[in-house]
CSV table of C-alpha atoms in Angstrom, one decimal:
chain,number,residue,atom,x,y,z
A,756,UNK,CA,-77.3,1.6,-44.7
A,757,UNK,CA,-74.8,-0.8,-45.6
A,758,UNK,CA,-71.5,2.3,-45.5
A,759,UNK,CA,-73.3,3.3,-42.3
A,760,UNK,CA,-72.1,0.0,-40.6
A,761,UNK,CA,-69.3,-0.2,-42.8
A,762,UNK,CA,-68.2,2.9,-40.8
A,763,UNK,CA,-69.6,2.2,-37.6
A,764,UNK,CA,-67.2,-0.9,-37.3
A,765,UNK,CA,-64.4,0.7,-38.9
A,766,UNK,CA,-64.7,3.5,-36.0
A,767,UNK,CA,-65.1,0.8,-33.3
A,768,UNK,CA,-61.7,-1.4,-34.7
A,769,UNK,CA,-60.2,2.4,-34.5
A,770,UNK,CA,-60.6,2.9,-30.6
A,771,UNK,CA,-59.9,-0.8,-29.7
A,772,UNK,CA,-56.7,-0.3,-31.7
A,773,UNK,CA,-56.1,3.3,-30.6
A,774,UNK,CA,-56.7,1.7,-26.8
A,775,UNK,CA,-53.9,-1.9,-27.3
A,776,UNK,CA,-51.2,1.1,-28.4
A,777,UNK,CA,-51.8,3.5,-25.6
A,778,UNK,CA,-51.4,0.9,-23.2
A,779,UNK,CA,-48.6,-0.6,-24.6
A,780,UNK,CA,-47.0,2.3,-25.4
A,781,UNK,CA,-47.2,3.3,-21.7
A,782,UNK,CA,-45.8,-0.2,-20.6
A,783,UNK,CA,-42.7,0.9,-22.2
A,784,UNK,CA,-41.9,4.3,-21.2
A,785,UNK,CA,-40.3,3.3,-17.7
A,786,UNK,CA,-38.3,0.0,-18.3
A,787,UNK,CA,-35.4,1.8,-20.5
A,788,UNK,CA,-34.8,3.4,-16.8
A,789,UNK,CA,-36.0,1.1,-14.3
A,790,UNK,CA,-34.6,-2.6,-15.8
A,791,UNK,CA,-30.9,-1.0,-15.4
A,792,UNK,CA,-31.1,-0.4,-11.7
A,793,UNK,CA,-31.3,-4.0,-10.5
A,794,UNK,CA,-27.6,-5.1,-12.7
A,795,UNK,CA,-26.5,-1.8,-12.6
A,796,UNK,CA,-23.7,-3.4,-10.5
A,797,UNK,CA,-23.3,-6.0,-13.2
A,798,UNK,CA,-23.4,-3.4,-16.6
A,799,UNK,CA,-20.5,-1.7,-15.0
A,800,UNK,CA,-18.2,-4.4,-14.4
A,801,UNK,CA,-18.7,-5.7,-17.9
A,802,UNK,CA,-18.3,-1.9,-19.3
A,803,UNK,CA,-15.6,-0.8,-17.3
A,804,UNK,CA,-18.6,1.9,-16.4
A,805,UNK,CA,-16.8,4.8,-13.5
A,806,UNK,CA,-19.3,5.9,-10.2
A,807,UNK,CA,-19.4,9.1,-11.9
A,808,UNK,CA,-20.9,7.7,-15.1
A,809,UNK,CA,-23.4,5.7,-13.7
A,810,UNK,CA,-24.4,8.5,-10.9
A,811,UNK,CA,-24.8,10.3,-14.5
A,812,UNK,CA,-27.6,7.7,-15.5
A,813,UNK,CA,-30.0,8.9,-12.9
A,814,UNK,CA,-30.4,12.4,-14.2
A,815,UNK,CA,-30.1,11.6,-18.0
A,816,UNK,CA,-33.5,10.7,-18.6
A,817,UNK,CA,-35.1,14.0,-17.1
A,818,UNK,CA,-32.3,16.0,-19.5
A,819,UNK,CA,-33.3,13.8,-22.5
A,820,UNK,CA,-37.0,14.1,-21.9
A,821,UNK,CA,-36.9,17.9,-21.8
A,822,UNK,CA,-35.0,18.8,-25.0
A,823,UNK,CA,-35.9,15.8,-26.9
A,824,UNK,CA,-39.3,16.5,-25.7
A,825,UNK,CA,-39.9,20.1,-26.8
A,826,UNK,CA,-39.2,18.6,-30.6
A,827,UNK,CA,-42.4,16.8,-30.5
A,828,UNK,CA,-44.5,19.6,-31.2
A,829,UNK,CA,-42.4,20.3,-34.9
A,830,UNK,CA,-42.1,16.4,-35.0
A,831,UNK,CA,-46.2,15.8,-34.8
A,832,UNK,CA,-46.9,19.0,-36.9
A,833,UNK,CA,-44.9,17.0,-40.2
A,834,UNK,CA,-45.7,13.6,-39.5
A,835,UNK,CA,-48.8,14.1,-37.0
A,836,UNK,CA,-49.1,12.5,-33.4
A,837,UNK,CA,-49.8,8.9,-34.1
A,838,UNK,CA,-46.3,8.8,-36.9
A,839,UNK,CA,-44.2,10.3,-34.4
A,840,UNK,CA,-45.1,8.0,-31.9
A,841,UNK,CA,-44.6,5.2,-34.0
A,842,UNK,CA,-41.2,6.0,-34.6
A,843,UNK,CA,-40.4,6.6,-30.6
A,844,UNK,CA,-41.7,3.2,-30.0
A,845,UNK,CA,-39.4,2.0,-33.0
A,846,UNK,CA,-35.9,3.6,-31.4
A,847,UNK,CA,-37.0,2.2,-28.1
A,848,UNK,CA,-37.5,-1.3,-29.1
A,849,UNK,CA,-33.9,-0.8,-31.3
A,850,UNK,CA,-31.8,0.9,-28.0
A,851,UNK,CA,-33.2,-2.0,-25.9
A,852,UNK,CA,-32.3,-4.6,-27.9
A,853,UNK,CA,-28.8,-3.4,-28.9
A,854,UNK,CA,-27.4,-1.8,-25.7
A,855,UNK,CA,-26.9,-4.4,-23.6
A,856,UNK,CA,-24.8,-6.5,-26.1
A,857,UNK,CA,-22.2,-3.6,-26.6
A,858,UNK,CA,-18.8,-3.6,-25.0
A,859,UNK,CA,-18.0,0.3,-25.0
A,860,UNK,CA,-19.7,3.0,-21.9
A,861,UNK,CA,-20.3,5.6,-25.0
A,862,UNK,CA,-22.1,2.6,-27.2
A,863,UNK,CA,-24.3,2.0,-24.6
A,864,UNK,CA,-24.9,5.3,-22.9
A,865,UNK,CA,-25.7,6.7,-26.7
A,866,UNK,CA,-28.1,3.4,-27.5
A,867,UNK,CA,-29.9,4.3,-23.9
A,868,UNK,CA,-30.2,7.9,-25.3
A,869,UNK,CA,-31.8,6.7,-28.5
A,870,UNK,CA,-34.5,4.6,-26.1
A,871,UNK,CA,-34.7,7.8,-23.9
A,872,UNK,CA,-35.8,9.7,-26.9
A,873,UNK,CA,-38.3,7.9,-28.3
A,874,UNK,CA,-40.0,7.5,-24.7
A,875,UNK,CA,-39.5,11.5,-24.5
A,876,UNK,CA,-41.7,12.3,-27.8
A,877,UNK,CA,-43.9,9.6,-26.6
A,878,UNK,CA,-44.4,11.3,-23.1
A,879,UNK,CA,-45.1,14.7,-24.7
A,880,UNK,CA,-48.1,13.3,-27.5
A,881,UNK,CA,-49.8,10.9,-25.5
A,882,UNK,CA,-51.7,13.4,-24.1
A,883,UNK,CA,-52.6,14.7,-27.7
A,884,UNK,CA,-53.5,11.1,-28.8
A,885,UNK,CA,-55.8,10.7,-26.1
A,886,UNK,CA,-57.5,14.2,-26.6
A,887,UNK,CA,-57.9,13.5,-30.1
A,888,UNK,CA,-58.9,10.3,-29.8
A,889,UNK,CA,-61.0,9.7,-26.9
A,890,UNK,CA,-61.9,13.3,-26.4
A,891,UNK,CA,-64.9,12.3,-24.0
A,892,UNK,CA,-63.0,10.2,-22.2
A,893,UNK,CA,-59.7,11.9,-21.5
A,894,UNK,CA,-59.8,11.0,-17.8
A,895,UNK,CA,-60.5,7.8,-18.2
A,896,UNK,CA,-58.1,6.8,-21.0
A,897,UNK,CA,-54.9,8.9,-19.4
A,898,UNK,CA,-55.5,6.6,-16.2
A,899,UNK,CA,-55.4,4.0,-18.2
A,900,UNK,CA,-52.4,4.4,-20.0
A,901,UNK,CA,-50.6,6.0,-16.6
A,902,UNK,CA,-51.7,2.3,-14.7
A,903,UNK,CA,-50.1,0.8,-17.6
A,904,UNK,CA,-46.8,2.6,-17.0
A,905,UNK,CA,-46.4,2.3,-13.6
A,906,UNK,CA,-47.0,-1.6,-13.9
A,907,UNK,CA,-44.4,-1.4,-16.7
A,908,UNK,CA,-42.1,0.6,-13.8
A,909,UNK,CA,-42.4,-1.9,-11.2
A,910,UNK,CA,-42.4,-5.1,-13.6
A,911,UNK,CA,-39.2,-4.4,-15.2
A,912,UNK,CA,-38.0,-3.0,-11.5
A,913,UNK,CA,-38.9,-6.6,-10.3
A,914,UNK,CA,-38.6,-9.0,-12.9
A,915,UNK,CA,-35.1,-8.1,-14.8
A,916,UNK,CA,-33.1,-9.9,-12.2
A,917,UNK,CA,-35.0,-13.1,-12.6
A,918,UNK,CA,-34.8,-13.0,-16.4
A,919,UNK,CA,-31.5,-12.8,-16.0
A,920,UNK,CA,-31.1,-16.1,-13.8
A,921,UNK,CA,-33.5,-17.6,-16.3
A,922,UNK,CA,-30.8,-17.2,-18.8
A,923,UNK,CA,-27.6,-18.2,-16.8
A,924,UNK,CA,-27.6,-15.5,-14.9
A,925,UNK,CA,-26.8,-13.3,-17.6
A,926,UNK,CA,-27.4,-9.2,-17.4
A,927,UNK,CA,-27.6,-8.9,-20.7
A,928,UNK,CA,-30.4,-11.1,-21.8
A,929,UNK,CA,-32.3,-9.8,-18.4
A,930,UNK,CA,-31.9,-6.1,-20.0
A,931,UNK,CA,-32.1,-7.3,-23.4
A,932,UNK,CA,-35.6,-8.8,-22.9
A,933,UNK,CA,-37.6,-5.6,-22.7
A,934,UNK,CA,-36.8,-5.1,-26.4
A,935,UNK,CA,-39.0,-7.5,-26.9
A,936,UNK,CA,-42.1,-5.7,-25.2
A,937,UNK,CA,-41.0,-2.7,-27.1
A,938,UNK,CA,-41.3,-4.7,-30.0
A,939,UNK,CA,-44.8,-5.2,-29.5
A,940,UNK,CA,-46.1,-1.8,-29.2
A,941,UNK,CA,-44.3,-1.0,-32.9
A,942,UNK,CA,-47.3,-3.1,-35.2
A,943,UNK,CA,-50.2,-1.4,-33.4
A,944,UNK,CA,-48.9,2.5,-33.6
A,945,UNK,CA,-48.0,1.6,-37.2
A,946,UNK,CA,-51.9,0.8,-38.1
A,947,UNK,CA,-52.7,4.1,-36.4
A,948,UNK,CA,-50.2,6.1,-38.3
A,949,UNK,CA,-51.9,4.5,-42.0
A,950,UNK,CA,-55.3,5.3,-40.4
A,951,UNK,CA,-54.5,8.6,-39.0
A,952,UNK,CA,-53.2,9.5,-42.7
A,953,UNK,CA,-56.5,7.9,-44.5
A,954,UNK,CA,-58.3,10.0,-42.6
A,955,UNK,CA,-56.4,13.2,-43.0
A,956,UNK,CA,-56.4,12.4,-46.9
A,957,UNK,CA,-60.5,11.9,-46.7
A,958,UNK,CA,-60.5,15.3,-45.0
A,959,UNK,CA,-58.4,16.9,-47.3
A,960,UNK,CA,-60.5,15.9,-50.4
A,961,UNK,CA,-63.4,16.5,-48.9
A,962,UNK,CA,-61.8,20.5,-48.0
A,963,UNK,CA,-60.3,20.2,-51.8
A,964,UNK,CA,-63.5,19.6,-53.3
A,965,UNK,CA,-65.8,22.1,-50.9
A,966,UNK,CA,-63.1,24.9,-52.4
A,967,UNK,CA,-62.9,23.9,-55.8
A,968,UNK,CA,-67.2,23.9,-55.6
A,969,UNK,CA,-66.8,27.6,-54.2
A,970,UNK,CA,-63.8,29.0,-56.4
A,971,UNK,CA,-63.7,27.1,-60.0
A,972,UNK,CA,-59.8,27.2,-61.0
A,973,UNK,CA,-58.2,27.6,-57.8
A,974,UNK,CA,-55.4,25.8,-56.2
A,975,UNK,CA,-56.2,23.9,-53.0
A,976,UNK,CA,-55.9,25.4,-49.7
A,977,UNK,CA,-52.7,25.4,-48.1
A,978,UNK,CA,-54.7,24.0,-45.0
A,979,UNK,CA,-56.3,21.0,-47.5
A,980,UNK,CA,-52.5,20.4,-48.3
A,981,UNK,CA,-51.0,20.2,-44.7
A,982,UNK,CA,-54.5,17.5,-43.7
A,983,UNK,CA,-53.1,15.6,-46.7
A,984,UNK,CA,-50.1,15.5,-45.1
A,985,UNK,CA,-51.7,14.1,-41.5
A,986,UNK,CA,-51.2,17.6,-39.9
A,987,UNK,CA,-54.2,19.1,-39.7
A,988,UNK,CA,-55.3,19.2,-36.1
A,989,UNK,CA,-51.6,20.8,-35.5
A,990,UNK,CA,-52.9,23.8,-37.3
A,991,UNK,CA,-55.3,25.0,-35.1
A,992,UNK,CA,-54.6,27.6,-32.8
A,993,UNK,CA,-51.6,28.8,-34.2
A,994,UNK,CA,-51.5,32.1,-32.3
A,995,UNK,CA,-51.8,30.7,-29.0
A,996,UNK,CA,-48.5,31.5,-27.2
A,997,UNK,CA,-47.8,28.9,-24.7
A,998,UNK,CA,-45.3,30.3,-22.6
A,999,UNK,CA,-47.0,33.4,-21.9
A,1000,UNK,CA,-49.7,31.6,-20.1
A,1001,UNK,CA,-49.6,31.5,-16.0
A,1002,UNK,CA,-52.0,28.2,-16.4
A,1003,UNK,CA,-48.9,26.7,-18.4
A,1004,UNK,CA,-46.2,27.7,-16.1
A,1005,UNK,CA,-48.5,26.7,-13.4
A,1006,UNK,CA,-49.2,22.8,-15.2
A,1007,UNK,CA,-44.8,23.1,-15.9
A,1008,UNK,CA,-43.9,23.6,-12.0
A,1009,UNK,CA,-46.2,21.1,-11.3
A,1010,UNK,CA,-45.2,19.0,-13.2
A,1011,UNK,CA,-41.4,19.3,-12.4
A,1012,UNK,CA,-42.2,19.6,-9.0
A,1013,UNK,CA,-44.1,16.2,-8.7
A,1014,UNK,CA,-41.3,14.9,-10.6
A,1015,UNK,CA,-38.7,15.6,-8.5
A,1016,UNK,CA,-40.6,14.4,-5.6
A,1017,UNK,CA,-40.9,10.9,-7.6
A,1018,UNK,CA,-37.1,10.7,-8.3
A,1019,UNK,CA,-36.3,11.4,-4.5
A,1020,UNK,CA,-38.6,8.8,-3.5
A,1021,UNK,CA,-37.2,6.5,-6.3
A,1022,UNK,CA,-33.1,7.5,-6.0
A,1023,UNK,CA,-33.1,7.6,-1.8
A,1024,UNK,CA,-36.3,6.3,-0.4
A,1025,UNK,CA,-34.6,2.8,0.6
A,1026,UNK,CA,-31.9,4.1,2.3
A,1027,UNK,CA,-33.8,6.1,4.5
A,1028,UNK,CA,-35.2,3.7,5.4
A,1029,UNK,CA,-31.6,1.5,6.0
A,1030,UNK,CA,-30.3,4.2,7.5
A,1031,UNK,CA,-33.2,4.1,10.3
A,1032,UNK,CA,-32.3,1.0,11.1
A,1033,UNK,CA,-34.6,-1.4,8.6
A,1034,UNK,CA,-33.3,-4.1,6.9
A,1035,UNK,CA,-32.4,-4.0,3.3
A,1036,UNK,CA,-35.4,-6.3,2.2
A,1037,UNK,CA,-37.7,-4.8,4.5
A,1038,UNK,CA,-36.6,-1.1,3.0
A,1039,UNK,CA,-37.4,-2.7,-0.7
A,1040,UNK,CA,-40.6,-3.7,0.1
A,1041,UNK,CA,-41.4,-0.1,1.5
A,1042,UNK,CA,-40.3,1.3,-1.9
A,1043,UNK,CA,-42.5,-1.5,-3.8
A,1044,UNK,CA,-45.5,-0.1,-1.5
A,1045,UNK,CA,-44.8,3.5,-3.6
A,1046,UNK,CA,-44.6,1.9,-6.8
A,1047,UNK,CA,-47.5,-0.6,-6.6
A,1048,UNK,CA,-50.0,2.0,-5.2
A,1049,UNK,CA,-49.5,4.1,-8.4
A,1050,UNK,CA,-50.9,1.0,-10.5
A,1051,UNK,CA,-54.8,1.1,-9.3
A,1052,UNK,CA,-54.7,4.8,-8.1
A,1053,UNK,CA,-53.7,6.1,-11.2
A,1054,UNK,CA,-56.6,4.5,-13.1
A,1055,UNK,CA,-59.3,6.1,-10.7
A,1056,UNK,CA,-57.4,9.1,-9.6
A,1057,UNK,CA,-57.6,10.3,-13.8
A,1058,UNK,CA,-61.1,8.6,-14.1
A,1059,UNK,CA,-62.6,11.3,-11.5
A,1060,UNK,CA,-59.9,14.2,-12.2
A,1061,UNK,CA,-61.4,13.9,-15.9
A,1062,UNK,CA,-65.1,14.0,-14.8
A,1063,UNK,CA,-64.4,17.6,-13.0
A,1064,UNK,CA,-64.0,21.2,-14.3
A,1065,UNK,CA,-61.5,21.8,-11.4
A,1066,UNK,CA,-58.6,19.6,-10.1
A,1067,UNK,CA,-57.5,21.6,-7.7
A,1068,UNK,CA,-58.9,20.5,-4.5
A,1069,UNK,CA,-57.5,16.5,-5.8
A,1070,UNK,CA,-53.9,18.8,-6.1
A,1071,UNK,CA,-54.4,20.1,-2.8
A,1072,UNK,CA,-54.9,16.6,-1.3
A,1073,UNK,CA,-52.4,14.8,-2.9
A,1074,UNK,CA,-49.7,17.7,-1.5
A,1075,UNK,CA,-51.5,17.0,1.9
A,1076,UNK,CA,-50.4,13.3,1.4
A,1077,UNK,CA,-46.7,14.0,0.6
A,1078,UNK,CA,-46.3,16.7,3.5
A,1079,UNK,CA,-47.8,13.9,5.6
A,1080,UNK,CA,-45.3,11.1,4.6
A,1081,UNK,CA,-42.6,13.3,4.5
A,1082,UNK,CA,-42.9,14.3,8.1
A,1083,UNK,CA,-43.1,11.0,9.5
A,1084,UNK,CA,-40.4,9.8,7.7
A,1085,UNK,CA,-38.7,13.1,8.9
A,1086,UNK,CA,-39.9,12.3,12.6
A,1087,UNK,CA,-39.9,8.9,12.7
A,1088,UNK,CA,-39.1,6.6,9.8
A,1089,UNK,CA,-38.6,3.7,11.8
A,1090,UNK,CA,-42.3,3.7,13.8
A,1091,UNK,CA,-44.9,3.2,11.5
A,1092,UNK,CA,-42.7,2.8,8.1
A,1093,UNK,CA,-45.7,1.3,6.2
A,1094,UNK,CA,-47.6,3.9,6.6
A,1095,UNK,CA,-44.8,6.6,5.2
A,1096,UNK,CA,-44.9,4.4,2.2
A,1097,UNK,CA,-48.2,4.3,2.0
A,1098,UNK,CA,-48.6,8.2,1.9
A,1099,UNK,CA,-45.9,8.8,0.0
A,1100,UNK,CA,-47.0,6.7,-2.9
A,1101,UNK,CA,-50.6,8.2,-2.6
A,1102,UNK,CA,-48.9,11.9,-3.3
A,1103,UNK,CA,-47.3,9.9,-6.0
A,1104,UNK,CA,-50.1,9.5,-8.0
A,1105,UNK,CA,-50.1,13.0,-9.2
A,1106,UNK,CA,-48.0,12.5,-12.3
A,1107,UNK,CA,-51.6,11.1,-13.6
A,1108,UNK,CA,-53.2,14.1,-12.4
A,1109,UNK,CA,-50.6,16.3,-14.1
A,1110,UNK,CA,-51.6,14.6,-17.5
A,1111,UNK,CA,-54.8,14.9,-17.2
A,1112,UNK,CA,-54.5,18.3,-16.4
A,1113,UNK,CA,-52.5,19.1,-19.6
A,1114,UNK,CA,-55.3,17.3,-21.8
A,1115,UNK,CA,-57.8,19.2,-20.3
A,1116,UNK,CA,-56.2,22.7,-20.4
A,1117,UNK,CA,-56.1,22.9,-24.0
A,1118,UNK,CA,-58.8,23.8,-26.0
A,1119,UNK,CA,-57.9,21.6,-29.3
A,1120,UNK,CA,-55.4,19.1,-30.4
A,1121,UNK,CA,-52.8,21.5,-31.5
A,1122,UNK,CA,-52.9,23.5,-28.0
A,1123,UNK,CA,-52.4,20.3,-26.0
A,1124,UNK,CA,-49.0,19.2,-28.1
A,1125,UNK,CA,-47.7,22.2,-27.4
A,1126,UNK,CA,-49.0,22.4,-24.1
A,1127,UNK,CA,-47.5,19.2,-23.2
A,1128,UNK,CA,-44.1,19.7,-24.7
A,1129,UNK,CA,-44.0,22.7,-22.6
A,1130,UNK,CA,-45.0,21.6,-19.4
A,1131,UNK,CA,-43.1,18.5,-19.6
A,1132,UNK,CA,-39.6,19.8,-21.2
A,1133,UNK,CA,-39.6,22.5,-18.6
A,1134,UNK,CA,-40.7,20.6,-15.7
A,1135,UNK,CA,-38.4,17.9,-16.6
A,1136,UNK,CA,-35.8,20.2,-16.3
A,1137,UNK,CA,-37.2,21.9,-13.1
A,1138,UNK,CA,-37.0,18.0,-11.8
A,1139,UNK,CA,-33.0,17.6,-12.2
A,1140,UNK,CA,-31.6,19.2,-9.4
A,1141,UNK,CA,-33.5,18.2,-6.1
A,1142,UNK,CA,-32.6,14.7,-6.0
A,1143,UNK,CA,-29.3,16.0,-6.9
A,1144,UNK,CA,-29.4,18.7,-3.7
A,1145,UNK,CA,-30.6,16.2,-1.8
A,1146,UNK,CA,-27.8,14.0,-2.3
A,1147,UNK,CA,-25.6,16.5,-1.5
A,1148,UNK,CA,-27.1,17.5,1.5
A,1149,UNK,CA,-27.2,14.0,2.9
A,1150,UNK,CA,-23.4,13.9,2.2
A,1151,UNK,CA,-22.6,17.2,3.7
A,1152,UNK,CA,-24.8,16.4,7.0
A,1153,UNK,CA,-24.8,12.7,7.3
A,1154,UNK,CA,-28.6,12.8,8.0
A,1155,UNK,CA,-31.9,13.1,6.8
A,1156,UNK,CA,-33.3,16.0,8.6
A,1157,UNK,CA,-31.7,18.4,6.1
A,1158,UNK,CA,-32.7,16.9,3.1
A,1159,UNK,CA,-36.1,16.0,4.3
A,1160,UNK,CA,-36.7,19.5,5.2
A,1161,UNK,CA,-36.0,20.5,1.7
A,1162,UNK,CA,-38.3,18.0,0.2
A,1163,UNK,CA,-41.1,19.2,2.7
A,1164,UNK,CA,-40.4,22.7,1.0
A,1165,UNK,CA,-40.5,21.4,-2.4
A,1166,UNK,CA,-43.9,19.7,-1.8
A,1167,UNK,CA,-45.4,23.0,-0.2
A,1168,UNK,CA,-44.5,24.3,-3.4
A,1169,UNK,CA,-46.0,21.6,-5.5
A,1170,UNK,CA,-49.1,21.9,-3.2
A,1171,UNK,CA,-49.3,25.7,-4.4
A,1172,UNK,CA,-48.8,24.8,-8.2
A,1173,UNK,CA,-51.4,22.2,-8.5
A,1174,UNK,CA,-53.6,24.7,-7.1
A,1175,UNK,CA,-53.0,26.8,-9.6
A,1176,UNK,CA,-52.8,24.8,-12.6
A,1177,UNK,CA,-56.1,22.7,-11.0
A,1178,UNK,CA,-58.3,25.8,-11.8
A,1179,UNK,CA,-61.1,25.6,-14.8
A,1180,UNK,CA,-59.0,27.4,-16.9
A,1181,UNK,CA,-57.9,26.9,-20.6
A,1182,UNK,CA,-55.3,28.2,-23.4
């Protein structure tokens, strides 16, 4: 009776820790990207930093989350899920608190690649924690964790300029502080790790011992071996090819679609707005409207997305949202801007959806990592070239109708993948 609630506790510490790191995890997989923005300005006086360079910046962190990304499946197979993130958050919390003391553009553009990294194996086996972890609450937990990053996207968006003043009105320290936040999430994804192992060791003997009861004088399993390792789960479902599934092209052009959406909105959404005639600050405030939406939406958006069998109808309406804001803003920016921003940051809540979708979609652990290294290395890299087209079309026209018209498309064509991907199907 006494083992009973021995283990009972044991496996109710477990979630409560499992829960802290997932959320702070999440509060760090945006601020890497989002902190530099505001002294952008600042970072490249001090580093000698060209337009070009810095224009580079935007489009890095899609690149370095789609091939660092597609690692994480090899990475979590060795060291398992919870190790792998451990480490991410450790070269995250090391790039953020290094970078912004170096003097040289390579220095610091290879120190933000290390931080990029670490949030790129991160973004690929969250999923698989939460699967794993809170397997009857996957909606629940993934809105969580995606609240948790947007308010860790719009903190450091808002917040790194004032740090800065706090400290003299120094750049550095106001980039330098996130390191500290990154810090934090290390301790908790390190008791994880030891308890994902203890476990995988228990479950190893426990295989070892079943064998050695059925065949006297025979080596352990190769299977018992890799659990003792922590890699167990990754074994299952071996011969499930990924990338000839239409459900996981379906979840990647989603997924890439949705992102590219978020990096227009993110990279040009303000000046739009400028260029319609709003004031600076007003045109902010607009693009804090997007942001801040995500924080509560994302919660409850993956909350009820996890309760159903099929998300397709929430992919359908979120595509209705973005076609909506993107036609006012196309029409009209300038008449009823709050309610663009409004509607666009609704039809940005489907990064959450995305995630949840990939959790769902696979039938074990081992599916979703590579699942989720598929759809998000991929769709990453589907991601990188509309904000850059759209850019270019803005330069070429010297208006918005063009690019807006291309975003429209794109968003037709995210309606049509979540439709897709939404269905009750599973690889």
């Amino acid at each position: 009776m006494k083992q009973r609630r021995d283990h009972a506790r044991s496996a109710t510490w477990t979630r409560r820790l499992a829960v802290t790191a997932l959320v702070l995890a999440a509060l760090n997989l945006r601020p890497v990207v989002t902190s530099l923005g505001p002294v952008l300005e600042e970072a490249r006086a001090a580093l000698g930093m060209s337009g070009t360079i810095a224009g580079l910046l935007t489009s890095v962190p899609a690149v370095c989350f789609a091939l660092v990304g597609s690692a994480a499946p090899r990475l979590a197979r060795r060291f398992g899920p919870d190790g792998v993130v451990f480490a991410g958050m450790a070269a995250v919390a090391l790039g953020l608190a290094v970078r912004p003391f170096v003097g040289s553009t390579p220095v610091f553009l290879t120190l933000s690649g290390l931080a990029l990294a670490g949030i790129a194996v991160a973004n690929v086996l969250l999923p698989v924690v939460v699967k794993q972890r809170f397997p009857d609450k996957v909606g629940m937990m993934t809105g969580l964790y995606s609240m948790a990053l947007n308010l860790g996207a719009s903190t450091a968006a808002a917040v790194t300029v004032p740090l800065a003043g706090a400290f003299g009105g120094d750049w550095r320290a106001g980039l330098g502080a996130w390191a500290v936040l990154a810090a934090v999430a290390v301790p908790p994804w390190a008791a994880l790790a030891r308890d994902g192992r203890r476990q995988a060791g228990h479950q190893a003997g426990h295989q070892a011992g079943h064998q050695a009861g059925q065949r006297t004088g025979r080596e352990a399993t190769p299977g018992a071996e890799r659990a003792a390792r922590g890699d167990a789960p990754a074994e299952a479902g071996t011969a499930v090819r990924v990338a000839r599934s239409p459900v996981a092209w379906a979840l990647a052009l989603f997924f890439g679609l949705q992102s590219s959406s978020a990096y227009v909105i993110i990279g040009w959404l303000p000046q739009i707005f400028r260029d319609a005639g709003l004031s600076a600050e007003t045109a902010g405030l607009l693009f804090a409207v997007t942001s801040v939406l995500g924080v509560p939406l994302s919660f409850l958006l993956a909350a009820v997305a996890g309760r159903l069998r099929n998300q397709s109808g929430i992919a359908v309406l979120l595509g209705a949202f973005g076609l909506a804001g993107y036609a006012g803003v196309w029409a009209a920016p300038a008449a009823a801007p709050w309610l663009w921003a409004v509607l666009l940051g609704v039809a940005n809540c489907a990064f959450p959806l995305v995630l949840t979708m990939i959790a769902m979609r696979g039938r074990d652990g081992a599916t979703v990592i590579r699942l989720s290294a598929f759809a998000q290395s991929v769709g990453y890299l589907l991601s990188v070239p509309g904000p850059i087209l759209v850019g270019a079309l803005y330069q070429h026209t010297g208006g918005w109708h063009g690019p807006l018209a291309l975003v429209v498309c794109l968003m037709a064509a995210q309606t049509a993948a979540g439709y897709f991907a939404g269905r009750d199907r599973q690889i």
